[in-house]
């Protein structure tokens, strides 16, 4: 069960945003990721709890940030309920999308589990619902993912396979690269893996 810490920063000006303390592991249903976020000064900032089924679809999502809460799952596309900090008002949403996304590295791993790309496969287009900081506002985004390469590195804990993905935002054409080993993001825009207590889990 990998445990560690990601540093999250603004991908444009590198302003520190948060630290995400996480643990994740494959399980009977598929894969689960839980984390708590703190501000650069150490204050509580939010949390992420994501469970995928064996096909990579979101069985359960719960996000907390700035007093806001989102609960969601794959249902007729994806469905969610977003509640305000007072708890007095909640909005339900539904979009014909494949999955959720957001600033947490969990969503990058989840997308790769859903797509299961191979290096020779063409780029795959998908629609996601992104929950944007700081109030978890939902926004529908279209992306294209391609697995550009796969390399195996020798480590003290055995071979480590690293996948390099190219992600394209279809509304702007902006492209970026994501490096993932098993269920851990090694590098991505706005994300740095700062600490990892145990090796990434490998998926069958």
XYZ file of C-alpha atoms in Angstrom:
204
model
C 0.000 0.000 0.000
C 1.833 3.101 -1.200
C 1.888 6.020 1.225
C 3.509 9.345 0.560
C 3.222 13.038 -0.055
C 2.670 15.134 -3.145
C 3.464 18.839 -3.383
C 0.853 20.720 -5.420
C 1.694 24.051 -7.017
C 0.371 26.396 -9.673
C 1.646 24.925 -12.962
C 2.134 28.407 -14.437
C 3.922 30.410 -11.746
C 4.851 27.529 -9.376
C 3.166 29.138 -6.363
C 2.847 26.431 -3.655
C -0.800 25.470 -3.145
C -0.907 22.445 -0.877
C 0.615 19.200 0.276
C -1.393 16.034 -0.297
C -0.691 13.181 2.131
C -2.012 10.006 0.527
C -2.316 6.264 0.638
C -3.742 3.988 -2.032
C -4.057 0.320 -2.896
C -5.822 -2.153 -5.181
C -8.688 -3.889 -3.416
C -11.606 -6.264 -3.977
C -13.597 -3.653 -5.894
C -10.722 -2.196 -7.898
C -8.620 0.608 -6.367
C -8.998 3.109 -3.544
C -7.175 6.381 -2.856
C -7.561 8.515 0.259
C -5.722 11.723 1.121
C -5.770 14.820 3.263
C -4.553 18.177 2.053
C -2.786 20.863 4.031
C -1.868 24.425 3.113
C 1.818 25.439 2.846
C 1.500 26.683 6.441
C 0.182 23.314 7.630
C -3.528 24.100 8.041
C -6.189 21.624 6.931
C -7.277 22.309 3.352
C -9.457 19.373 2.326
C -9.594 15.680 1.525
C -10.052 13.180 -1.299
C -11.632 9.724 -1.146
C -11.920 7.896 -4.479
C -12.849 4.256 -5.137
C -12.721 2.722 -8.619
C -14.255 -0.529 -9.810
C -12.201 -3.136 -11.641
C -12.832 -1.352 -14.959
C -11.594 1.999 -13.636
C -15.008 3.621 -13.262
C -15.649 5.792 -10.175
C -17.696 3.746 -7.718
C -17.520 6.484 -5.092
C -16.009 9.962 -4.898
C -16.005 12.284 -1.907
C -14.195 15.623 -1.957
C -13.928 18.314 0.707
C -12.447 21.785 0.194
C -13.080 25.205 1.739
C -16.158 23.844 3.487
C -17.652 22.558 0.233
C -18.406 18.877 -0.290
C -18.905 16.779 -3.409
C -20.126 13.196 -3.558
C -20.277 11.424 -6.875
C -20.274 8.153 -8.787
C -20.616 6.668 -12.259
C -24.385 6.659 -12.862
C -25.941 7.474 -16.253
C -22.560 8.974 -17.152
C -21.396 10.622 -13.938
C -23.655 12.022 -11.219
C -22.735 14.161 -8.219
C -24.156 16.242 -5.400
C -22.335 19.424 -4.327
C -23.187 20.935 -0.949
C -22.294 24.415 0.296
C -20.402 25.095 3.559
C -23.603 25.760 5.510
C -25.091 22.424 4.525
C -28.324 24.188 3.751
C -28.175 23.898 -0.024
C -27.130 21.112 -2.385
C -27.029 20.935 -6.177
C -27.188 17.680 -8.104
C -25.476 17.339 -11.459
C -25.296 14.737 -14.199
C -23.234 14.712 -17.386
C -22.703 12.088 -20.074
C -19.020 11.854 -19.207
C -16.577 9.013 -18.627
C -15.258 9.980 -15.172
C -14.209 12.799 -12.835
C -11.021 14.825 -12.632
C -9.487 17.570 -10.492
C -6.221 18.755 -8.997
C -5.520 15.556 -7.024
C -3.015 13.109 -8.590
C -5.623 10.418 -7.853
C -7.567 11.494 -10.920
C -4.600 10.994 -13.249
C -4.151 7.422 -12.039
C -7.906 6.862 -12.302
C -7.947 8.030 -15.921
C -5.154 5.647 -16.890
C -7.041 2.767 -15.221
C -10.133 3.649 -17.225
C -8.311 3.940 -20.565
C -5.794 1.063 -20.227
C -3.778 2.368 -23.156
C -0.921 0.557 -24.889
C 2.088 2.305 -26.469
C 0.959 1.386 -29.993
C -2.644 2.519 -29.530
C -3.899 5.799 -31.033
C -4.816 8.694 -28.773
C -8.144 8.277 -26.993
C -10.612 11.078 -26.463
C -12.703 11.282 -23.304
C -15.017 13.678 -21.478
C -14.482 14.385 -17.785
C -16.173 16.458 -15.104
C -13.521 18.550 -13.325
C -14.068 19.921 -9.828
C -12.058 23.114 -9.686
C -10.503 24.796 -6.663
C -11.230 26.417 -4.334
C -14.983 25.688 -4.157
C -15.203 22.415 -6.133
C -17.137 24.009 -8.984
C -17.967 21.412 -11.697
C -16.780 21.966 -15.254
C -16.953 19.594 -18.223
C -13.663 19.133 -20.085
C -12.644 17.131 -23.148
C -9.178 15.594 -23.266
C -7.115 13.326 -25.474
C -4.728 10.803 -23.884
C -1.934 8.862 -25.574
C 0.642 6.503 -24.064
C 3.892 7.732 -25.623
C 6.270 5.220 -24.073
C 6.935 2.690 -21.340
C 10.315 2.206 -19.645
C 11.422 -0.226 -16.950
C 13.986 0.962 -14.426
C 16.003 -1.110 -11.965
C 15.500 -0.120 -8.324
C 16.387 -1.528 -4.905
C 12.832 -2.870 -4.681
C 12.878 -4.518 -8.102
C 11.929 -3.298 -11.575
C 9.816 -0.153 -11.825
C 7.761 0.409 -14.978
C 7.097 4.053 -15.822
C 4.484 5.120 -18.381
C 4.708 8.463 -20.171
C 1.381 9.935 -21.248
C 0.669 12.934 -23.434
C -2.513 14.735 -22.423
C -4.125 17.291 -24.725
C -6.851 19.740 -23.700
C -9.135 19.665 -26.727
C -10.592 23.134 -26.132
C -7.214 24.908 -26.181
C -4.837 22.387 -27.789
C -2.502 22.718 -24.797
C -0.416 19.587 -24.213
C 1.430 18.289 -21.202
C 3.206 15.133 -20.094
C 2.361 12.860 -17.174
C 4.650 10.139 -15.790
C 2.983 7.353 -13.792
C 4.354 4.173 -12.199
C 1.610 1.779 -11.138
C -0.723 3.824 -8.939
C 1.673 6.679 -8.177
C 2.170 9.870 -10.214
C 5.899 10.547 -10.509
C 5.604 13.890 -12.295
C 2.905 16.047 -13.875
C 2.190 19.765 -14.264
C 1.536 21.189 -10.808
C 2.422 17.902 -9.082
C 5.669 16.725 -7.497
C 6.094 13.454 -5.622
C 8.073 14.478 -2.536
C 7.921 11.335 -0.405
C 7.019 7.679 -0.983
C 7.238 5.160 1.838
C 6.682 2.015 -0.251
C 6.790 1.097 -3.949
C 3.788 1.722 -6.206
C 1.220 -1.043 -6.525
C 1.134 -2.765 -9.896
C -2.136 -3.491 -11.678
C -2.864 -6.810 -13.341
